[in-house]
Amino acid sequence: MKKEVLGVMFDDLTREEAAQAGAALLGEDKFHYAVTPNPEFILAAEKDGEFRRVLNEADLVLADGIGVVYSARIQGTPLKGRVTGIGFAGDMLSVLNSQGGRLYLLGAKPGVAEEAGRRIVEKFPNITLCGTQDGYFKDEEAVLLKVAAARPDLLFVCLGAPKQEKWMARWGRHTGARLAIGLGGALDVFAGKVERAPESWQKLGLEWAYRLTKEPQRAGRMAKLPLVLVKAAGKRLKTKP
Ligand code: UDP
């Protein structure tokens, strides 16, 4: 079931349900894409109609970020919980590993996707890493041809939002992949360049705070989190006096 949070239609799923839905998409012989919006996406999508459309046309829209979960609750349409992009990506790697499938990693700075791939294959030895490409390219079509030639089943697209979502919507079906996932900075995490918050912080919904301590330059971007909550409260006031 879909639930709207400030114009973006989210799938109301637990992490396990999202993993099952993702596995089903990966099993079907056609292209699908999944997106993992956080509050920053919601605010950007308010101003960018194409981004909003591309998010809402995705096969899976997962609430990546406690800000989305809080906003949904404030609005009066609570979601079952948060499904982080990185957690979902890990679940899809497990599925791909059990199938002996092919993985392509697109995005991040030169060298990062290779290192991420090396570590992923170490953990999931039945996966074939069929290609990598950094995210700082000019010729979109040339990159598409390179990805398609590698014949991936699963494709991680990590170009930052909204670039990665627009790339998937525009080119994804020509890649031959069954599932593409827009994952922001996930390759930096898989490559060990950026640490994830300890589990105790994640459970408390404080991953954003941990990230802020590590990357204080993100403060400006993160200031958008309260704004989305205020907007959700405003929406509730309008709909439920
Ligand atoms: N990136 C990229 N190409 C670009 C811009 C960004 O490959 O033109 C990468 C960047 O190196 C980083 C990721 O996209 O690995 C975006 O990271 P960010 O932290 O902005 O995303 P978030 O995790 O917050 O969604």
Tab-separated table of C-alpha atoms and ligand atoms in Angstrom:
chain	number	residue	atom	x	y	z
A	1	MET	CA	0.000	0.000	0.000
A	2	LYS	CA	1.240	3.497	-0.885
A	3	LYS	CA	1.145	6.426	1.524
A	4	GLU	CA	1.734	10.001	0.485
A	5	VAL	CA	4.207	12.157	2.368
A	6	LEU	CA	4.220	15.721	1.030
A	7	GLY	CA	3.672	14.683	-2.580
A	8	VAL	CA	5.861	11.564	-2.632
A	9	MET	CA	4.079	8.190	-2.634
A	10	PHE	CA	5.929	5.795	-0.315
A	11	ASP	CA	5.519	2.020	-0.116
A	12	ASP	CA	4.437	1.230	3.432
A	13	LEU	CA	6.728	-1.731	4.084
A	14	THR	CA	8.906	-3.156	6.839
A	15	ARG	CA	12.510	-3.948	5.924
A	16	GLU	CA	11.605	-7.648	5.529
A	17	GLU	CA	8.634	-6.828	3.301
A	18	ALA	CA	10.776	-4.485	1.229
A	19	ALA	CA	13.355	-7.270	0.808
A	20	GLN	CA	10.628	-9.667	-0.360
A	21	ALA	CA	9.250	-7.093	-2.791
A	22	GLY	CA	12.762	-6.386	-4.099
A	23	ALA	CA	13.465	-10.108	-4.533
A	24	ALA	CA	10.244	-10.450	-6.547
A	25	LEU	CA	11.297	-7.560	-8.825
A	26	LEU	CA	14.735	-9.092	-9.258
A	27	GLY	CA	13.038	-12.343	-10.282
A	28	GLU	CA	10.976	-10.780	-13.071
A	29	ASP	CA	12.390	-10.548	-16.549
A	30	LYS	CA	11.953	-6.810	-17.013
A	31	PHE	CA	13.457	-3.562	-15.752
A	32	HIS	CA	12.425	-2.065	-12.413
A	33	TYR	CA	13.857	0.724	-10.316
A	34	ALA	CA	13.743	1.503	-6.619
A	35	VAL	CA	14.260	4.865	-4.914
A	36	THR	CA	15.111	5.692	-1.325
A	37	PRO	CA	13.878	9.233	-0.603
A	38	ASN	CA	14.841	11.174	2.528
A	39	PRO	CA	13.473	14.590	3.605
A	40	GLU	CA	15.865	16.394	1.272
A	41	PHE	CA	14.324	14.527	-1.685
A	42	ILE	CA	10.811	15.493	-0.597
A	43	LEU	CA	11.688	19.180	-0.491
A	44	ALA	CA	13.505	19.003	-3.830
A	45	ALA	CA	10.568	17.144	-5.408
A	46	GLU	CA	8.188	19.923	-4.336
A	47	LYS	CA	10.063	22.278	-6.657
A	48	ASP	CA	11.070	19.825	-9.383
A	49	GLY	CA	8.085	18.201	-11.101
A	50	GLU	CA	10.221	15.801	-13.125
A	51	PHE	CA	11.952	14.560	-9.987
A	52	ARG	CA	8.578	14.059	-8.270
A	53	ARG	CA	7.228	12.115	-11.259
A	54	VAL	CA	10.311	9.925	-11.469
A	55	LEU	CA	10.098	9.157	-7.741
A	56	ASN	CA	6.405	8.338	-7.948
A	57	GLU	CA	6.833	6.120	-11.005
A	58	ALA	CA	9.441	3.935	-9.283
A	59	ASP	CA	8.546	0.297	-8.586
A	60	LEU	CA	9.599	0.670	-4.958
A	61	VAL	CA	9.715	3.899	-2.939
A	62	LEU	CA	11.376	3.279	0.411
A	63	ALA	CA	11.373	5.676	3.360
A	64	ASP	CA	15.093	6.180	3.875
A	65	GLY	CA	15.376	8.427	6.881
A	66	ILE	CA	13.719	8.953	10.180
A	67	GLY	CA	12.535	12.377	8.970
A	68	VAL	CA	10.202	10.701	6.468
A	69	VAL	CA	8.827	8.381	9.158
A	70	TYR	CA	8.231	11.311	11.542
A	71	SER	CA	6.621	13.392	8.795
A	72	ALA	CA	4.241	10.559	7.927
A	73	ARG	CA	3.294	10.191	11.596
A	74	ILE	CA	2.784	13.936	12.055
A	75	GLN	CA	0.588	13.995	8.939
A	76	GLY	CA	-1.581	11.277	10.473
A	77	THR	CA	-0.621	8.596	7.891
A	78	PRO	CA	2.086	6.622	9.733
A	79	LEU	CA	4.450	4.310	7.886
A	80	LYS	CA	5.496	0.919	9.309
A	81	GLY	CA	9.056	2.161	9.638
A	82	ARG	CA	12.232	3.202	7.982
A	83	VAL	CA	13.896	1.120	5.278
A	84	THR	CA	17.377	2.467	4.705
A	85	GLY	CA	18.819	2.312	1.222
A	86	ILE	CA	21.958	0.676	2.519
A	87	GLY	CA	19.984	-2.013	4.395
A	88	PHE	CA	17.830	-2.720	1.354
A	89	ALA	CA	20.935	-2.833	-0.859
A	90	GLY	CA	22.466	-5.414	1.486
A	91	ASP	CA	19.299	-7.513	1.311
A	92	MET	CA	19.338	-7.398	-2.492
A	93	LEU	CA	22.995	-8.457	-2.516
A	94	SER	CA	22.027	-11.520	-0.446
A	95	VAL	CA	19.304	-12.399	-2.952
A	96	LEU	CA	21.681	-11.870	-5.885
A	97	ASN	CA	24.295	-14.005	-4.155
A	98	SER	CA	21.820	-16.868	-3.770
A	99	GLN	CA	21.076	-16.632	-7.505
A	100	GLY	CA	24.713	-16.262	-8.569
A	101	GLY	CA	23.738	-13.023	-10.364
A	102	ARG	CA	25.615	-10.125	-11.935
A	103	LEU	CA	26.164	-6.754	-10.256
A	104	TYR	CA	27.150	-3.394	-11.757
A	105	LEU	CA	28.189	-0.430	-9.610
A	106	LEU	CA	27.720	3.038	-11.082
A	107	GLY	CA	28.732	6.210	-9.261
A	108	ALA	CA	30.987	7.865	-6.694
A	109	LYS	CA	34.509	9.180	-7.193
A	110	PRO	CA	37.005	7.255	-9.360
A	111	GLY	CA	38.204	4.091	-7.634
A	112	VAL	CA	35.391	3.946	-5.067
A	113	ALA	CA	33.068	1.612	-7.020
A	114	GLU	CA	35.974	-0.819	-7.631
A	115	GLU	CA	36.815	-0.928	-3.932
A	116	ALA	CA	33.132	-1.281	-2.995
A	117	GLY	CA	32.848	-4.129	-5.503
A	118	ARG	CA	35.926	-5.880	-4.146
A	119	ARG	CA	34.493	-5.801	-0.628
A	120	ILE	CA	31.015	-6.869	-1.742
A	121	VAL	CA	32.350	-9.884	-3.644
A	122	GLU	CA	34.470	-10.837	-0.641
A	123	LYS	CA	31.286	-11.025	1.415
A	124	PHE	CA	29.033	-12.425	-1.337
A	125	PRO	CA	31.301	-14.732	-3.347
A	126	ASN	CA	28.582	-16.008	-5.714
A	127	ILE	CA	28.031	-12.532	-7.115
A	128	THR	CA	29.800	-11.660	-10.366
A	129	LEU	CA	30.929	-8.045	-10.364
A	130	CYS	CA	30.325	-7.399	-14.062
A	131	GLY	CA	31.435	-3.757	-14.135
A	132	THR	CA	32.047	-0.441	-12.414
A	133	GLN	CA	31.990	3.171	-13.544
A	134	ASP	CA	32.619	6.345	-11.567
A	135	GLY	CA	29.865	8.945	-11.342
A	136	TYR	CA	31.669	11.903	-12.883
A	137	PHE	CA	31.010	11.261	-16.569
A	138	LYS	CA	29.814	13.616	-19.309
A	139	ASP	CA	28.469	11.241	-21.947
A	140	GLU	CA	25.356	9.562	-20.524
A	141	GLU	CA	24.804	7.448	-23.604
A	142	ALA	CA	28.357	6.078	-23.611
A	143	VAL	CA	27.916	5.037	-19.987
A	144	LEU	CA	24.604	3.399	-20.804
A	145	LEU	CA	26.254	1.341	-23.567
A	146	LYS	CA	29.019	0.303	-21.176
A	147	VAL	CA	26.526	-0.796	-18.512
A	148	ALA	CA	24.339	-2.664	-21.014
A	149	ALA	CA	27.362	-4.491	-22.477
A	150	ALA	CA	28.145	-5.823	-18.981
A	151	ARG	CA	24.679	-7.477	-18.777
A	152	PRO	CA	23.936	-6.794	-15.088
A	153	ASP	CA	20.994	-8.232	-13.168
A	154	LEU	CA	21.293	-5.725	-10.334
A	155	LEU	CA	22.543	-2.162	-10.749
A	156	PHE	CA	23.407	0.303	-7.987
A	157	VAL	CA	23.150	3.899	-9.216
A	158	CYS	CA	24.954	6.231	-6.816
A	159	LEU	CA	25.114	9.666	-8.429
A	160	GLY	CA	23.307	11.668	-5.728
A	161	ALA	CA	19.719	12.867	-6.041
A	162	PRO	CA	18.016	13.800	-8.324
A	163	LYS	CA	20.645	12.792	-10.896
A	164	GLN	CA	20.515	9.080	-10.053
A	165	GLU	CA	16.693	8.859	-10.155
A	166	LYS	CA	16.489	10.744	-13.442
A	167	TRP	CA	19.255	8.538	-14.879
A	168	MET	CA	17.380	5.364	-13.889
A	169	ALA	CA	14.065	6.602	-15.293
A	170	ARG	CA	15.653	7.730	-18.561
A	171	TRP	CA	18.167	4.981	-19.287
A	172	GLY	CA	17.407	2.140	-16.902
A	173	ARG	CA	15.231	0.050	-19.201
A	174	HIS	CA	18.002	0.006	-21.819
A	175	THR	CA	20.559	-1.462	-19.420
A	176	GLY	CA	19.045	-4.956	-19.425
A	177	ALA	CA	19.115	-4.975	-15.597
A	178	ARG	CA	16.131	-6.343	-13.693
A	179	LEU	CA	16.507	-3.957	-10.785
A	180	ALA	CA	18.313	-0.634	-10.403
A	181	ILE	CA	18.455	1.092	-7.037
A	182	GLY	CA	19.285	4.765	-6.440
A	183	LEU	CA	21.568	4.724	-3.423
A	184	GLY	CA	23.269	8.106	-2.958
A	185	GLY	CA	26.491	7.728	-1.027
A	186	ALA	CA	26.174	3.952	-0.509
A	187	LEU	CA	29.268	3.060	-2.541
A	188	ASP	CA	31.353	5.241	-0.212
A	189	VAL	CA	29.965	3.179	2.682
A	190	PHE	CA	30.515	-0.187	0.949
A	191	ALA	CA	34.059	0.908	0.063
A	192	GLY	CA	34.741	1.769	3.713
A	193	LYS	CA	35.274	5.476	2.930
A	194	VAL	CA	32.355	6.590	5.103
A	195	GLU	CA	31.368	4.888	8.315
A	196	ARG	CA	27.762	4.082	9.117
A	197	ALA	CA	26.500	5.049	12.567
A	198	PRO	CA	26.825	2.356	15.247
A	199	GLU	CA	23.726	0.158	15.497
A	200	SER	CA	22.643	1.709	18.799
A	201	TRP	CA	22.478	5.138	17.132
A	202	GLN	CA	20.644	3.677	14.131
A	203	LYS	CA	18.022	2.113	16.403
A	204	LEU	CA	17.416	5.459	18.070
A	205	GLY	CA	16.906	7.085	14.682
A	206	LEU	CA	20.021	9.189	15.211
A	207	GLU	CA	21.980	8.163	12.150
A	208	TRP	CA	21.676	11.711	10.792
A	209	ALA	CA	23.214	13.121	14.008
A	210	TYR	CA	26.116	10.680	13.807
A	211	ARG	CA	26.694	11.631	10.194
A	212	LEU	CA	26.686	15.281	11.191
A	213	THR	CA	29.438	14.695	13.752
A	214	LYS	CA	31.544	13.048	11.002
A	215	GLU	CA	30.667	15.450	8.190
A	216	PRO	CA	29.751	18.822	9.787
A	217	GLN	CA	29.682	20.418	6.323
A	218	ARG	CA	26.319	18.641	5.827
A	219	ALA	CA	24.674	20.899	8.430
A	220	GLY	CA	23.144	23.174	5.785
A	221	ARG	CA	21.539	20.258	3.958
A	222	MET	CA	20.333	18.650	7.152
A	223	ALA	CA	18.661	21.824	8.344
A	224	LYS	CA	15.956	20.764	5.889
A	225	LEU	CA	14.863	17.983	8.208
A	226	PRO	CA	12.883	20.220	10.621
A	227	LEU	CA	11.395	22.046	7.632
A	228	VAL	CA	9.848	18.870	6.312
A	229	LEU	CA	8.358	18.131	9.754
A	230	VAL	CA	6.849	21.606	9.914
A	231	LYS	CA	5.349	21.146	6.455
A	232	ALA	CA	3.878	17.796	7.516
A	233	ALA	CA	2.321	19.467	10.573
A	234	GLY	CA	0.912	22.195	8.332
A	235	LYS	CA	-0.636	19.566	6.077
A	236	ARG	CA	-2.274	17.837	9.012
A	237	LEU	CA	-3.736	21.100	10.232
A	238	LYS	CA	-5.232	21.651	6.793
A	239	THR	CA	-6.724	18.166	6.505
A	240	LYS	CA	-7.618	17.381	10.136
A	241	PRO	CA	-8.456	20.473	12.141
B	1	UDP	N1	28.219	11.609	-7.080
B	1	UDP	C1	28.505	11.139	-8.341
B	1	UDP	N2	28.379	11.972	-9.409
B	1	UDP	C2	27.973	13.246	-9.272
B	1	UDP	C3	27.647	13.737	-7.983
B	1	UDP	C4	27.778	12.876	-6.903
B	1	UDP	O1	28.878	9.985	-8.507
B	1	UDP	O2	27.875	13.958	-10.286
B	1	UDP	C5	28.345	10.688	-5.957
B	1	UDP	C6	29.180	11.185	-4.800
B	1	UDP	O3	30.558	10.906	-5.057
B	1	UDP	C7	28.627	10.348	-3.668
B	1	UDP	C8	27.149	10.176	-4.066
B	1	UDP	O4	27.073	10.487	-5.435
B	1	UDP	O5	29.241	9.085	-3.649
B	1	UDP	C9	26.170	11.112	-3.384
B	1	UDP	O6	26.433	11.207	-2.108
B	1	UDP	P1	25.559	12.074	-1.109
B	1	UDP	O7	26.266	11.992	0.160
B	1	UDP	O8	25.251	13.416	-1.700
B	1	UDP	O9	24.196	11.278	-1.130
B	1	UDP	P2	23.305	10.773	0.064
B	1	UDP	O10	24.003	9.590	0.648
B	1	UDP	O11	23.133	11.926	0.996
B	1	UDP	O12	22.046	10.415	-0.668
